[in-house]
Short mmCIF file of C-alpha atoms and ligand atoms in Angstrom, two decimals:
data_model
loop_
_atom_site.label_atom_id
_atom_site.label_comp_id
_atom_site.label_asym_id
_atom_site.label_seq_id
_atom_site.Cartn_x
_atom_site.Cartn_y
_atom_site.Cartn_z
CA MET A 29 85.51 118.29 89.35
CA THR A 30 82.29 118.04 91.36
CA LYS A 31 82.38 118.63 95.08
CA ASN A 32 81.57 115.10 96.11
CA LYS A 33 82.94 113.88 99.37
CA PHE A 34 86.21 112.02 99.06
CA ILE A 35 88.00 110.36 101.95
CA PRO A 36 91.65 109.35 102.28
CA TYR A 37 92.49 105.80 101.24
CA LYS A 38 95.61 104.09 102.53
CA ILE A 39 96.84 100.53 102.19
CA ALA A 40 100.01 98.92 103.49
CA ASN A 41 103.10 99.91 101.55
CA PHE A 42 104.74 96.54 100.79
CA SER A 43 108.21 96.13 99.31
CA SER A 44 108.68 94.42 95.92
CA GLU A 45 109.82 91.24 97.68
CA GLU A 46 106.74 91.21 99.87
CA LEU A 47 104.49 91.82 96.86
CA ILE A 48 106.04 88.86 95.04
CA LYS A 49 105.72 86.62 98.09
CA LYS A 50 102.13 87.60 98.80
CA SER A 51 100.95 87.33 95.19
CA LYS A 52 102.61 83.93 94.80
CA LYS A 53 101.10 82.64 98.02
CA TYR A 54 97.65 83.79 96.98
CA PHE A 55 98.00 82.18 93.55
CA GLN A 56 99.15 78.89 95.06
CA GLU A 57 96.14 78.89 97.37
CA ILE A 58 93.50 79.92 94.83
CA ASN A 59 94.95 77.52 92.26
CA LYS A 60 93.81 74.66 94.51
CA ARG A 61 90.20 75.64 93.84
CA ARG A 62 88.15 73.17 91.85
CA SER A 63 84.52 73.09 90.80
CA VAL A 64 82.96 70.32 92.83
CA ARG A 65 79.79 68.34 92.17
CA ASP A 66 79.99 65.81 95.04
CA PHE A 67 78.93 67.52 98.24
CA SER A 68 78.72 66.37 101.83
CA ASN A 69 75.55 67.21 103.73
CA ARG A 70 77.68 68.36 106.67
CA ASP A 71 76.40 71.61 108.05
CA VAL A 72 78.22 74.90 107.67
CA PRO A 73 77.79 77.82 110.09
CA LYS A 74 75.43 80.49 108.79
CA GLU A 75 78.03 83.10 109.70
CA VAL A 76 80.40 81.68 107.06
CA ILE A 77 77.77 82.22 104.39
CA GLU A 78 77.15 85.74 105.69
CA ASN A 79 80.87 86.50 105.49
CA ILE A 80 81.30 85.18 101.96
CA ILE A 81 78.28 87.18 100.80
CA LYS A 82 79.69 90.30 102.43
CA THR A 83 82.89 89.60 100.49
CA ALA A 84 80.94 89.29 97.22
CA GLY A 85 79.08 92.50 98.07
CA SER A 86 82.42 94.32 98.30
CA ALA A 87 82.99 93.85 94.55
CA PRO A 88 83.23 96.88 92.26
CA SER A 89 80.16 97.69 90.19
CA GLY A 90 79.06 100.15 87.51
CA ALA A 91 78.43 103.53 89.20
CA HIS A 92 78.52 101.64 92.51
CA LYS A 93 74.95 100.49 91.89
CA GLN A 94 75.71 97.06 93.42
CA PRO A 95 73.20 95.40 91.08
CA TRP A 96 72.99 92.05 92.84
CA THR A 97 70.93 90.04 95.32
CA PHE A 98 72.09 86.84 96.99
CA CYS A 99 69.33 84.40 97.95
CA VAL A 100 70.42 81.76 100.45
CA ILE A 101 68.49 78.49 100.60
CA SER A 102 68.92 75.91 103.36
CA ASP A 103 65.31 74.77 103.66
CA ALA A 104 65.17 71.11 102.58
CA LYS A 105 61.76 71.43 100.92
CA LEU A 106 62.80 74.43 98.88
CA LYS A 107 66.07 72.76 97.87
CA SER A 108 64.08 69.73 96.65
CA GLU A 109 61.74 71.98 94.72
CA ILE A 110 64.68 73.77 93.09
CA ARG A 111 66.29 70.41 92.24
CA LYS A 112 63.09 69.21 90.64
CA LEU A 113 62.70 72.36 88.55
CA ALA A 114 66.38 72.48 87.58
CA GLU A 115 66.43 68.82 86.54
CA LYS A 116 63.36 69.37 84.39
CA GLU A 117 65.18 72.08 82.43
CA GLU A 118 68.44 70.14 82.36
CA TYR A 119 66.67 67.06 81.04
CA GLU A 120 65.53 69.14 78.07
CA ASN A 121 69.06 70.50 77.64
CA TYR A 122 70.74 67.10 77.62
CA HIS A 123 68.00 65.50 75.51
CA GLY A 124 67.75 68.03 72.70
CA ARG A 125 68.51 71.65 73.48
CA MET A 126 72.29 71.25 73.67
CA SER A 127 74.25 70.74 70.46
CA ASP A 128 76.22 67.53 69.90
CA SER A 129 79.48 69.46 70.08
CA TRP A 130 78.43 71.01 73.39
CA LYS A 131 77.63 67.55 74.80
CA ALA A 132 80.96 66.30 73.49
CA ASP A 133 82.76 69.20 75.24
CA LEU A 134 81.07 68.20 78.50
CA GLN A 135 81.87 64.49 78.28
CA HIS A 136 85.10 64.97 80.21
CA PHE A 137 83.09 66.25 83.19
CA GLY A 138 80.63 63.40 83.30
CA THR A 139 77.69 65.75 83.79
CA ASP A 140 74.07 64.87 83.07
CA HIS A 141 70.66 66.20 84.02
CA ILE A 142 70.79 64.70 87.54
CA LYS A 143 71.67 67.43 90.04
CA GLU A 144 71.86 65.70 93.42
CA PHE A 145 74.05 68.45 94.86
CA LEU A 146 71.04 70.78 94.85
CA GLU A 147 69.59 68.74 97.72
CA VAL A 148 72.80 67.55 99.41
CA ALA A 149 74.75 70.80 99.84
CA PRO A 150 73.73 72.58 103.06
CA PHE A 151 73.37 75.92 101.28
CA LEU A 152 72.43 77.06 97.81
CA ILE A 153 73.18 80.64 96.88
CA VAL A 154 71.21 81.99 93.95
CA VAL A 155 72.76 85.17 92.62
CA PHE A 156 70.37 87.55 90.91
CA LYS A 157 71.46 90.45 88.76
CA LYS A 158 69.39 93.60 89.03
CA VAL A 159 68.80 94.54 85.44
CA TYR A 160 67.49 97.89 86.71
CA ASP A 161 66.58 99.22 90.15
CA LEU A 162 63.01 99.61 91.37
CA ASP A 163 62.02 101.84 94.28
CA GLU A 164 59.02 101.30 96.56
CA ASP A 165 56.76 103.12 94.08
CA GLU A 166 57.97 100.86 91.25
CA ASN A 167 59.96 103.70 89.63
CA LYS A 168 62.74 102.31 87.48
CA SER A 169 66.33 103.56 87.54
CA GLN A 170 69.23 102.43 85.40
CA ASN A 171 72.05 100.09 86.40
CA TYR A 172 75.27 99.88 84.41
CA TYR A 173 77.48 97.01 83.28
CA VAL A 174 75.21 94.65 85.14
CA ASN A 175 76.69 91.41 83.75
CA GLU A 176 80.22 92.58 84.41
CA SER A 177 79.35 93.71 87.94
CA ALA A 178 77.48 90.52 88.86
CA GLY A 179 80.25 88.42 87.30
CA ILE A 180 82.92 90.14 89.36
CA ALA A 181 80.83 89.71 92.52
CA VAL A 182 80.50 85.99 91.83
CA GLY A 183 84.28 85.83 91.32
CA PHE A 184 84.75 87.35 94.75
CA LEU A 185 82.17 84.91 96.15
CA ILE A 186 83.92 81.87 94.69
CA ALA A 187 87.31 83.01 95.98
CA ALA A 188 85.83 83.62 99.45
CA ILE A 189 84.20 80.17 99.49
CA HIS A 190 87.53 78.56 98.63
CA GLN A 191 89.45 80.69 101.11
CA ALA A 192 87.00 79.69 103.86
CA GLY A 193 87.80 76.03 103.19
CA LEU A 194 84.60 75.10 101.38
CA VAL A 195 83.70 74.17 97.82
CA THR A 196 81.21 75.31 95.23
CA LEU A 197 80.09 74.94 91.64
CA THR A 198 79.01 77.68 89.26
CA HIS A 199 75.81 76.01 88.20
CA THR A 200 73.70 77.39 85.37
CA PRO A 201 70.45 75.46 85.08
CA SER A 202 69.08 77.06 81.99
CA PRO A 203 66.76 78.71 81.43
CA MET A 204 66.82 80.00 85.00
CA LYS A 205 63.52 81.83 85.02
CA PHE A 206 62.05 79.25 87.44
CA LEU A 207 64.34 80.57 90.20
CA GLN A 208 62.83 84.06 90.09
CA LYS A 209 59.40 82.49 90.51
CA ALA A 210 60.34 79.89 93.13
CA LEU A 211 62.04 82.55 95.26
CA GLY A 212 59.44 85.25 94.64
CA ARG A 213 61.97 87.77 93.39
CA PRO A 214 60.82 91.04 91.80
CA LYS A 215 60.68 91.56 88.06
CA ASN A 216 63.90 93.62 87.93
CA GLU A 217 65.94 90.63 89.17
CA LYS A 218 67.16 87.92 86.80
CA ALA A 219 68.80 84.73 88.07
CA PHE A 220 72.49 84.87 87.16
CA LEU A 221 74.11 81.81 88.75
CA LEU A 222 73.31 79.14 91.30
CA LEU A 223 76.08 78.06 93.66
CA PRO A 224 75.80 75.11 96.04
CA VAL A 225 78.14 75.67 99.00
CA GLY A 226 79.48 73.14 101.48
CA TYR A 227 82.15 70.58 102.20
CA PRO A 228 83.09 68.09 99.49
CA SER A 229 81.92 64.52 100.01
CA LYS A 230 84.42 62.12 101.59
CA ASP A 231 85.09 60.37 98.28
CA CYS A 232 84.81 63.46 96.09
CA ILE A 233 86.60 63.30 92.76
CA VAL A 234 87.18 66.02 90.17
CA PRO A 235 88.21 65.77 86.51
CA ASP A 236 91.94 65.69 85.84
CA LEU A 237 92.32 69.11 84.20
CA GLU A 238 95.18 71.40 83.37
CA ARG A 239 95.04 75.15 83.37
CA LYS A 240 96.37 77.20 80.47
CA LYS A 241 99.91 78.46 80.98
CA LEU A 242 100.70 82.12 81.63
CA GLU A 243 102.19 82.29 78.11
CA GLU A 244 98.88 81.15 76.65
CA ILE A 245 96.68 83.58 78.54
CA SER A 246 98.79 86.72 78.55
CA PHE A 247 100.50 88.95 76.02
CA TRP A 248 102.84 91.65 77.22
CA PHE A 249 103.39 94.88 75.30
N1 LIG C 311 74.04 73.53 82.65
C1 LIG C 311 74.31 72.14 82.37
C2 LIG C 311 75.32 71.93 81.30
C3 LIG C 311 76.69 72.41 81.57
C4 LIG C 311 77.20 73.40 80.77
C5 LIG C 311 78.48 73.83 80.93
I1 LIG C 311 79.22 75.20 79.65
C6 LIG C 311 79.30 73.27 81.94
O1 LIG C 311 80.59 73.71 82.09
C7 LIG C 311 78.80 72.25 82.73
C8 LIG C 311 77.47 71.85 82.53
C9 LIG C 311 74.67 71.39 83.65
O2 LIG C 311 74.82 72.01 84.68
O3 LIG C 311 74.77 70.17 83.62
#
């Protein structure tokens, strides 16, 4: 064992009953989360966005490299620019790049290449994964399990957005290369996901979906 510094770690010692109650309550709350495409333009305090990003940044990562960057966009001109670039790619997706079966799978969601939420939502968060690290002298160093780490961080982010009382969508305008350019991010950062964040619109609707049952998603040995 190396002589790295370790510090004591203590969490509350809940009883079985309390564990059941707390886990059930959390499930019931998080189970209300839905991906939303109809946003209100109502403003959201910047501090909320800071807090949800701090939550995402608390996610575990390979060798604690924290291989992520969160770019927050509220500037109307930049949001319009991103919408324009995203819709250009999405147009190509919906008019040729996506397979017929993919389009059929999406029919239930009523999606198309029009991405109004990119201008309406008060904040867009673009999550970049750091494929490798770069120091000031452009020396490269390795990151590990980058997709897993960034994915977990986004999971934390989505849960925090819901818990705060706001909504989001895990949007993947693909290819996403235009985001690295539009936001002037360095070459070691690749756009991972784009999440509009805000309140839902007054008349927001979501598809009538069912989640898989516990028996379908878990096997116990
Ligand atoms: N990126 C496209 C298509 C799309 C793909 C999947 I998989 C979805 O779950 C939803 C949409 C779009 O955003 O419209």
